[in-house]
Amino acid sequence: MSSSVHTQVVAGKATPRGRFPHVVRAGDFLFVSGTSSRRPDNTFVGASADATGTAKVDIRAQTRAVIENIREILQAEGADLSNLVDLTAFLVNMNDFGGYNEVYGEYFDETGPTRTTVAVHQLPHPLLVIEIKATAYLPQR
């Protein structure tokens, strides 16, 4: 087994807001950095604010976008959601748990990854209400 480590900032995805990669391969494991619904143009799926600053946030749309962003990051390494073994979700408001859990169930069941969901005070932007970090297993060829 190789002990090599490979990092990647995935082209076409939102640029990390800091000096870190989207994904790191360490041996047979892929570690995906905390991922949000942010698009490459710095807008957010499932979030908007009107001229008065009133925000509208859709936990279902954000959750779906986060999982799809994770899928695309994994695909850049030759993996997919089926390779996930562990997820940690960060919710700004546990009142969003129902909507998040509903969308999560569209992608995963009891044969999927282990999961931890925690409440956090805030995320890097006030329109973000969910972020997920993930670990996948994909043996090196």
Short mmCIF file of C-alpha atoms in Angstrom, two decimals, residues 21-114:
data_model
loop_
_atom_site.label_atom_id
_atom_site.label_comp_id
_atom_site.label_asym_id
_atom_site.label_seq_id
_atom_site.Cartn_x
_atom_site.Cartn_y
_atom_site.Cartn_z
CA PRO A 21 -7.64 21.79 -1.18
CA HIS A 22 -11.11 20.47 -1.96
CA VAL A 23 -9.87 16.92 -1.49
CA VAL A 24 -6.85 15.01 -0.19
CA ARG A 25 -6.04 11.42 -1.08
CA ALA A 26 -4.10 9.67 1.66
CA GLY A 27 -3.53 6.06 0.73
CA ASP A 28 -6.90 4.48 0.00
CA PHE A 29 -8.91 7.30 1.59
CA LEU A 30 -10.24 10.57 0.19
CA PHE A 31 -10.90 13.42 2.61
CA VAL A 32 -13.24 16.13 1.31
CA SER A 33 -12.95 19.54 2.95
CA GLY A 34 -16.07 21.13 4.40
CA THR A 35 -18.31 21.81 1.40
CA SER A 36 -21.18 24.28 1.07
CA SER A 37 -23.70 25.23 -1.61
CA ARG A 38 -21.41 28.02 -2.89
CA ARG A 39 -21.10 28.25 -6.67
CA PRO A 40 -17.92 29.29 -8.53
CA ASP A 41 -19.36 32.83 -8.93
CA ASN A 42 -19.70 33.09 -5.11
CA THR A 43 -23.50 32.91 -5.11
CA PHE A 44 -25.24 30.21 -3.12
CA VAL A 45 -27.76 27.59 -4.16
CA GLY A 46 -30.80 27.83 -1.91
CA ALA A 47 -30.08 31.33 -0.62
CA SER A 48 -30.89 34.88 -1.60
CA ALA A 49 -31.28 38.31 -0.09
CA ASP A 50 -33.54 41.08 -1.35
CA ALA A 51 -32.69 44.79 -1.61
CA THR A 52 -33.59 45.32 2.05
CA GLY A 53 -31.24 42.52 3.13
CA THR A 54 -34.01 40.09 4.04
CA ALA A 55 -32.59 36.62 3.54
CA LYS A 56 -34.41 33.57 2.24
CA VAL A 57 -32.70 30.25 2.81
CA ASP A 58 -33.88 26.80 1.68
CA ILE A 59 -32.26 23.98 3.69
CA ARG A 60 -33.45 21.36 1.18
CA ALA A 61 -31.91 23.16 -1.81
CA GLN A 62 -28.69 23.82 0.10
CA THR A 63 -28.40 20.22 1.30
CA ARG A 64 -28.95 18.90 -2.24
CA ALA A 65 -26.33 21.32 -3.62
CA VAL A 66 -23.80 20.37 -0.93
CA ILE A 67 -24.18 16.66 -1.65
CA GLU A 68 -23.92 17.28 -5.41
CA ASN A 69 -20.79 19.40 -4.85
CA ILE A 70 -19.28 16.56 -2.82
CA ARG A 71 -20.20 14.13 -5.62
CA GLU A 72 -18.38 16.30 -8.21
CA ILE A 73 -15.31 16.66 -5.99
CA LEU A 74 -15.19 12.88 -5.50
CA GLN A 75 -15.62 12.32 -9.25
CA ALA A 76 -12.50 14.42 -9.86
CA GLU A 77 -10.64 11.65 -7.98
CA GLY A 78 -12.45 8.78 -9.70
CA ALA A 79 -14.88 8.16 -6.82
CA ASP A 80 -18.59 8.78 -6.24
CA LEU A 81 -21.05 9.05 -3.37
CA SER A 82 -21.09 5.25 -3.10
CA ASN A 83 -17.46 5.44 -1.90
CA LEU A 84 -18.34 7.57 1.13
CA VAL A 85 -17.72 5.96 4.51
CA ASP A 86 -18.27 8.92 6.86
CA LEU A 87 -19.93 12.35 6.79
CA THR A 88 -20.08 15.17 9.29
CA ALA A 89 -22.78 17.77 8.71
CA PHE A 90 -22.74 21.19 10.33
CA LEU A 91 -26.13 22.92 10.67
CA VAL A 92 -26.49 26.51 11.84
CA ASN A 93 -29.99 25.73 13.14
CA MET A 94 -31.15 22.32 14.33
CA ASN A 95 -34.68 23.38 13.35
CA ASP A 96 -33.43 22.67 9.79
CA PHE A 97 -32.72 19.02 10.70
CA GLY A 98 -35.99 17.74 9.20
CA GLY A 99 -35.43 19.26 5.76
CA TYR A 100 -31.76 18.26 5.76
CA ASN A 101 -32.60 14.70 6.83
CA GLU A 102 -35.31 14.42 4.14
CA VAL A 103 -32.89 15.34 1.34
CA TYR A 104 -30.11 13.21 2.86
CA GLY A 105 -32.48 10.24 2.59
CA GLU A 106 -32.80 10.82 -1.17
CA TYR A 107 -29.09 10.00 -1.50
CA PHE A 108 -28.28 7.57 1.33
CA ASP A 109 -29.82 4.80 3.39
CA GLU A 110 -28.60 2.43 6.10
CA THR A 111 -26.04 0.94 3.69
CA GLY A 112 -24.41 4.35 3.22
CA PRO A 113 -21.81 6.25 5.21
CA THR A 114 -21.81 6.78 8.94
#
